[in-house]
Amino acid sequence: MFRRNLTLTLIIIVGFLTICPVFMLLWGSFLKDLGTFSGFTFEKYILAYTDPEFLGIVKNTVLFVVGSAFFATVLAIFLSYMNTRTNIPFKFLFKVISIIPMMIPHILFAVSWVLLLNPSNGILNTLLMNMFNLSDTPINIYSLSGMIFVEGLLDLPIAYLIIAPAMSAFDISLEESSKVCGASDIKTFFRITLPVLRPAIMASFILVVVRSLASFAVPSVIGMPGRIYVLSTHIYRVIASGFSADYGMAAAIGMSALVASVILIYIYRYLTSETSRFVTISSRGFKPSVVNLKSSKYPLFFIVAFISFLLIIVPVIVLIYTSLTPYIMAPSMRAVPMMSLKNWIEVLKDPISLLSLKNSLFLGVFGATIGVILSVFVSYVIVKVKTKSAGLLESLSFLSFSFPGIVIGVGFMWFFVKTPLYGTIWALLIGYIATYLPYGIRPLSSAFIQIHDSLEESSKVCGASYFTTLKKIIIPLLIPGIVSSWILMSTMFFRELTLSVVLSRPGSEVLAVQILRFSEDGLWGRLSALGIIMIFCSSLIVVIVSLIGKKLSKAHV
Amino acid sequence: MIKIRGLRKYYHADGKVIKALDDINIEIPSNKIFTLLGPSGCGKTTLLRSIVGLETPDSGEIEIDGEVVFSSEKNIYVPTEKRGLGMVFQTYAIWPHMTIFQNISYPLENLKLKKDEINRRVKDVLRLVQLEGFENRPATKISGGQQQRVALARALVAKPKVILFDEPLSNLDAKLREETRRELKTFLTELGITAIYVTHDRVEALALSDVIAVMKSGRVIETGAPKEIYFRPRSSFVADFIGKVNIFKGKFSQKDGEFTVLNTLFGDIKGVASGEYSNDKDAMFFIRPEFIKLKNEPLKDLNCIKGRLKNLIFIGEYYEAEVDVNGNIFSVTISPDEELRENDEVFVCFEPKYTVIIDD
Amino acid sequence: MKKLLLVMIFFLFSFAVYSFDADMAKKEGQVNLYANITAIEPLMEKFTADTGIKGIYTRISTSKYLATVLTEYSAGKLQADVVQGPMPILQILKDKGVLKKYDKSYLKDYPDWAKSDDYIAAFGIEYVAIIYNKELVKGDDIPKKYEDLTDPKWKNKIVMPDPASHATTISWLVGLKENNIFGSNEAWMDFLKKLAANKPMFVKSFSPTPAPIESGEKLLGISMPKYIITKAPAPLDWAKTDTLLGSPRGIALVEKSSRPNAAELFFKYWLSASNMQMLADKVGEYVLAKGVFPPINGIEKAKVLPIRELSDEEIKKWGAEFKKIFYN
Ligand SMILES: Nc1ncnc2c1ncn2[C@@H]1O[C@H](COP(=O)(O)OP(=O)(O)O)[C@@H](O)[C@H]1O
Ligand SMILES: [Mg+2]
């Protein structure tokens, strides 16, 4: 009874949040005149899907999203296995590596990689050229593989934060029994660990696919110069070529991304419906077991260290460097005397930058908290109430998330303008939560899947009411999942751009919008300085929350 | 006393209907150990969970100590937490994020008892399950046997009307299982509490129970004291499930005093039948291996059949062997002091009072 | 002190002549400008300081400009009192009845074409030029005319906005033809083909064009001279071609503004020579007020012409055309 009411309430809340903007877009895609919202037409769909180029775009898009998802997921599996299950040294590095890209504004990250790997004078390219005496630069970032590489790195945190908790909560006896059956560590990993972790791995894969489908920074900064167009840049092209940007047409194109995402989510549910019966946290599975890497310990550590160097240190160094130089210059001794703190001073004096920092902090902390609370309920229903309506809820939660960012923002604007929230920070808050709900839900549902029903049931038998059970049993066991969700949401909200750029108004400016303005004005120095401030604040929040989480979940080893 | 009437629960999976509970009618006596025994998948857990309220049956009624806790007809459903029961889960469901003390005090907290009352009762129950001094251990840092006892303590601490067990020993190793079974029996008998115990292990059921209900495919097919079930089962399924047994077909021929005579391919076999039967009706008899004696010649007043000894296996306390009667195999046990060898010609002899005739 | 005096005289004068009420404007307290122009916060601050009316600057990017304004307008929630943007966008707003007529006397020192529209006043030109890295391109290598871009030595060294999709760039390329920069249509086509053969790197709009030039990733590109100011001290300079083209920038009043007096006051202030000077100095804009130039070497000698604004259909058509030429 209670479950049914809960499911219904959530469907209404989540449905309202996500359907409204999507519905506005759907409506808009059938309208002749968006200004007055009148006239009915199929023309936009016909035009959009009879475009002879569309097929090529679809092909690029599929390669791009699947490639990124594959890359991010494999890397995340590797890192989280190393971190949670082996005796590799300096484990703290892993968490850092896997989360930092989450906090770097995507444009900055993409531009950093362009500076490193562009075929004309990319720093790494030049380095390689000199090292191996090559006649030409070896790597061209402006390619599909370049896009996949950078997008994969950017989406790594999503994958890691979903896979790592599942990996650490894994019932060791499943692996132990495989070893007893004579399987090696590696065989056990591929035959037992991976298949049992399938829900988490699939979740991460799907989430990255959906995310990269909507991603714009990498396709525009790296794809466009390489003349490789994917769905989001194709939509941008439609909007940019002409002054009365045709958002109806953009929405019509975006619908295919939406449909693709919804189908993916159903496939995902289908594929994991069986596996979700495999439960991995039982009360016995909580002891840590560590794979001894023996002689491969240091070589593997070297690989991890190298990845972390590439992933965090290099782009961050690039950022620090550009924040100190008056303009973008290739690093050389010549740059040294020109370095100064001027950009930093400018940023710290700029009232809008400071206001946007304050607003983003509010959204990142408060917004993520509300988002996580909603996500706890939603993922509970998705995982534990396995009815049809739970499936509906899950699809709903993905609706606005899967729409390409540039378009969904307009959907939200069309919606919010009809409410008194328009132009306020609350519109941003609601928009963020509605759009990034999957970030909250995914890690939490992986965590829920692993909590054996009997842990909850035995609480009921002990006379605990539903809310007592939630408070005393479920939530504490969920802490690792909650921490992951909170970090994902908070860091996302902290650097959110696509919605903000449409919804923020004077007074409700946020960091990413300010960064975008700096980038549009070409003020890379200030942009980098603000970016570093952003990364710093974000990291601080993440560290604090991780520590709190660790304290709260004593059982989490 | 727990009364269950017409309980039904169907699952629908892949277009098929699984009758997990199919018209269950039983009465569970107070202050006794009542066991649900049956092969895996027969619906024991579903029945148990229905009693606790974790599962909502499709129809029927459950009454605990005079209070109807579930009735499809009257639209009554008392939620689990209001039923005041205790349960030990198969996985124990010890909460890994709590200490042992926190695990056990949890039901008392939900009763909103005072702190010192809680402390006292947890102490008492810990003494009872012999876990004194473990209060502050994290629940993950104890052995399987200890976890089982924590689960038991948690189920008992609030002095529930009924305590339910779902295969609580199946996670323990054989030796520990036997020990724990013994302890549990003494323990529950001393407490004089109503216990419902689910198991698929016949030995466990026989050793522990005051009353056993044997289940098959969602139905309770027989209820009785362990000895009744063992010696006088009323179906071949129960006979077979509850212990090793030799079953052969025949036809009713006549009554012979207190015994009934069955016409079989071994000639006439005398045995006990419950009820009256018409002649020539198909029936079967069965005899447990431990009641069969091997003799060199047939004995009067016993059922005796000639055969040849095969497959003599020494397993410690006794030999297991087979006797081949024209291709029909009797399982027998032989005490180690008998001097018999394979291929010896022997008579399989068994007393009519241990020979059970049923008509299913 | 002198400045203050000037401002006071300016105001005394203006009260006498113009129709809006400065007291009312003060009471209205603030004015909201929707604009897509580069950081003009200093100008807004100056306005606030000079007039005591709070100038709010709502920055909206070109691609979302029309969608935003029209959405707000039809919901009755348009916050803007004054709008600034590319001409074609303002034209559409005018057609939808969003705009209000202005007093042409505010544009006394402006060329006639700037005030030819009753609703939209043009005040600047978003001028485009060949921008190069002055540390890496020197002496005779510096282009002097547009055709110099087609020299094969620049192969893989050029950056420009995507000619197939970026509206302003498309209009600019068509502008080169319509202003007959190359003497004939054939020469223009030849220019396009040879430029395409040099494999320029395409970025999404003008704003990402200077970065690769200043970092040396590319040596030169089709970009905007204003970056020489905003990105100083980056080693950027512009090729001194004698004609520069660009889209006119307009400003207009909003019909249903709830702060009409403040709006009018701002409108007038914006077009004043001192404000225009600041716009030129701070953000390198090319403005139409007489005798006001951005502090860019040699710009006062250049002929800066407004291009004809293309309709969206034309842009799409030409975009497709350029796509055939540039993407092969
Ligand atoms: N949630 C469920 N959905 C579908 N079938 C179920 C479900 N739970 C139990 N069953 C089926 O009901 C039958 C009885 O299950 P259960 O009561 O667990 O058996 P037991 O405890 O006797 O082994 C089994 O066939 C089982 O597969
Ligand atoms: Mg069971």
Short mmCIF file of N, CA and C in Angstrom, two decimals, chain A residues 24-25 27-39 44 244-251 410 414, chain C residues 66-67 70-71 74 96:
data_model
loop_
_atom_site.label_atom_id
_atom_site.label_comp_id
_atom_site.label_asym_id
_atom_site.label_seq_id
_atom_site.Cartn_x
_atom_site.Cartn_y
_atom_site.Cartn_z
N MET A 24 7.19 20.66 -23.70
CA MET A 24 7.27 21.95 -24.39
C MET A 24 8.06 21.80 -25.68
N LEU A 25 9.13 21.02 -25.61
CA LEU A 25 9.96 20.83 -26.80
C LEU A 25 9.22 20.05 -27.87
N TRP A 27 6.07 19.84 -28.28
CA TRP A 27 5.07 20.75 -28.82
C TRP A 27 5.74 21.70 -29.81
N GLY A 28 6.84 22.30 -29.35
CA GLY A 28 7.56 23.26 -30.19
C GLY A 28 8.00 22.65 -31.51
N SER A 29 8.34 21.34 -31.48
CA SER A 29 8.86 20.74 -32.69
C SER A 29 7.77 20.56 -33.75
N PHE A 30 6.52 20.71 -33.35
CA PHE A 30 5.42 20.59 -34.31
C PHE A 30 4.81 21.95 -34.67
N LEU A 31 5.46 23.03 -34.19
CA LEU A 31 4.86 24.34 -34.41
C LEU A 31 5.55 25.08 -35.54
N LYS A 32 4.75 25.84 -36.24
CA LYS A 32 5.32 26.68 -37.30
C LYS A 32 6.01 27.88 -36.68
N ASP A 33 5.31 28.50 -35.75
CA ASP A 33 5.82 29.76 -35.23
C ASP A 33 6.05 29.65 -33.73
N LEU A 34 7.31 29.68 -33.35
CA LEU A 34 7.62 29.49 -31.93
C LEU A 34 7.35 30.73 -31.10
N GLY A 35 7.40 31.88 -31.76
CA GLY A 35 7.19 33.11 -31.01
C GLY A 35 5.81 33.14 -30.39
N THR A 36 4.82 32.76 -31.18
CA THR A 36 3.46 32.84 -30.67
C THR A 36 2.90 31.47 -30.34
N PHE A 37 3.70 30.45 -30.53
CA PHE A 37 3.25 29.09 -30.29
C PHE A 37 1.98 28.77 -31.07
N SER A 38 2.07 28.84 -32.38
CA SER A 38 0.88 28.55 -33.17
C SER A 38 1.25 27.86 -34.47
N GLY A 39 0.24 27.25 -35.10
CA GLY A 39 0.43 26.59 -36.38
C GLY A 39 1.02 25.20 -36.19
N LYS A 44 9.25 20.16 -39.77
CA LYS A 44 10.56 20.16 -39.12
C LYS A 44 11.12 18.76 -39.05
N SER A 244 17.11 33.78 -36.45
CA SER A 244 15.97 33.33 -35.67
C SER A 244 16.13 31.83 -35.50
N ALA A 245 16.95 31.49 -34.52
CA ALA A 245 17.34 30.11 -34.31
C ALA A 245 16.11 29.22 -34.24
N ASP A 246 16.14 28.13 -35.01
CA ASP A 246 14.97 27.27 -35.10
C ASP A 246 15.03 26.18 -34.05
N TYR A 247 14.56 26.50 -32.85
CA TYR A 247 14.61 25.52 -31.78
C TYR A 247 13.62 24.39 -31.99
N GLY A 248 12.58 24.65 -32.77
CA GLY A 248 11.63 23.58 -33.09
C GLY A 248 12.33 22.48 -33.86
N MET A 249 13.09 22.90 -34.84
CA MET A 249 13.86 21.95 -35.64
C MET A 249 14.89 21.24 -34.77
N ALA A 250 15.56 22.02 -33.92
CA ALA A 250 16.55 21.43 -33.03
C ALA A 250 15.88 20.39 -32.14
N ALA A 251 14.68 20.72 -31.65
CA ALA A 251 13.97 19.77 -30.80
C ALA A 251 13.61 18.53 -31.59
N VAL A 410 16.23 25.33 -23.51
CA VAL A 410 15.15 26.13 -24.08
C VAL A 410 13.80 25.57 -23.65
N TRP A 414 10.93 27.69 -21.82
CA TRP A 414 9.52 27.76 -22.25
C TRP A 414 8.59 27.40 -21.12
N LEU C 66 16.89 35.44 -29.70
CA LEU C 66 15.53 35.59 -30.18
C LEU C 66 14.58 34.69 -29.40
N ALA C 67 15.03 33.45 -29.19
CA ALA C 67 14.18 32.51 -28.44
C ALA C 67 13.84 33.07 -27.07
N LEU C 70 11.57 36.43 -27.31
CA LEU C 70 10.20 36.15 -27.77
C LEU C 70 9.43 35.33 -26.74
N THR C 71 10.12 34.37 -26.12
CA THR C 71 9.45 33.57 -25.09
C THR C 71 8.98 34.48 -23.95
N SER C 74 6.10 36.84 -25.11
CA SER C 74 4.76 36.28 -25.25
C SER C 74 4.19 35.85 -23.91
N LYS C 96 7.62 41.79 -34.79
CA LYS C 96 6.71 41.19 -33.81
C LYS C 96 6.09 42.26 -32.90
#
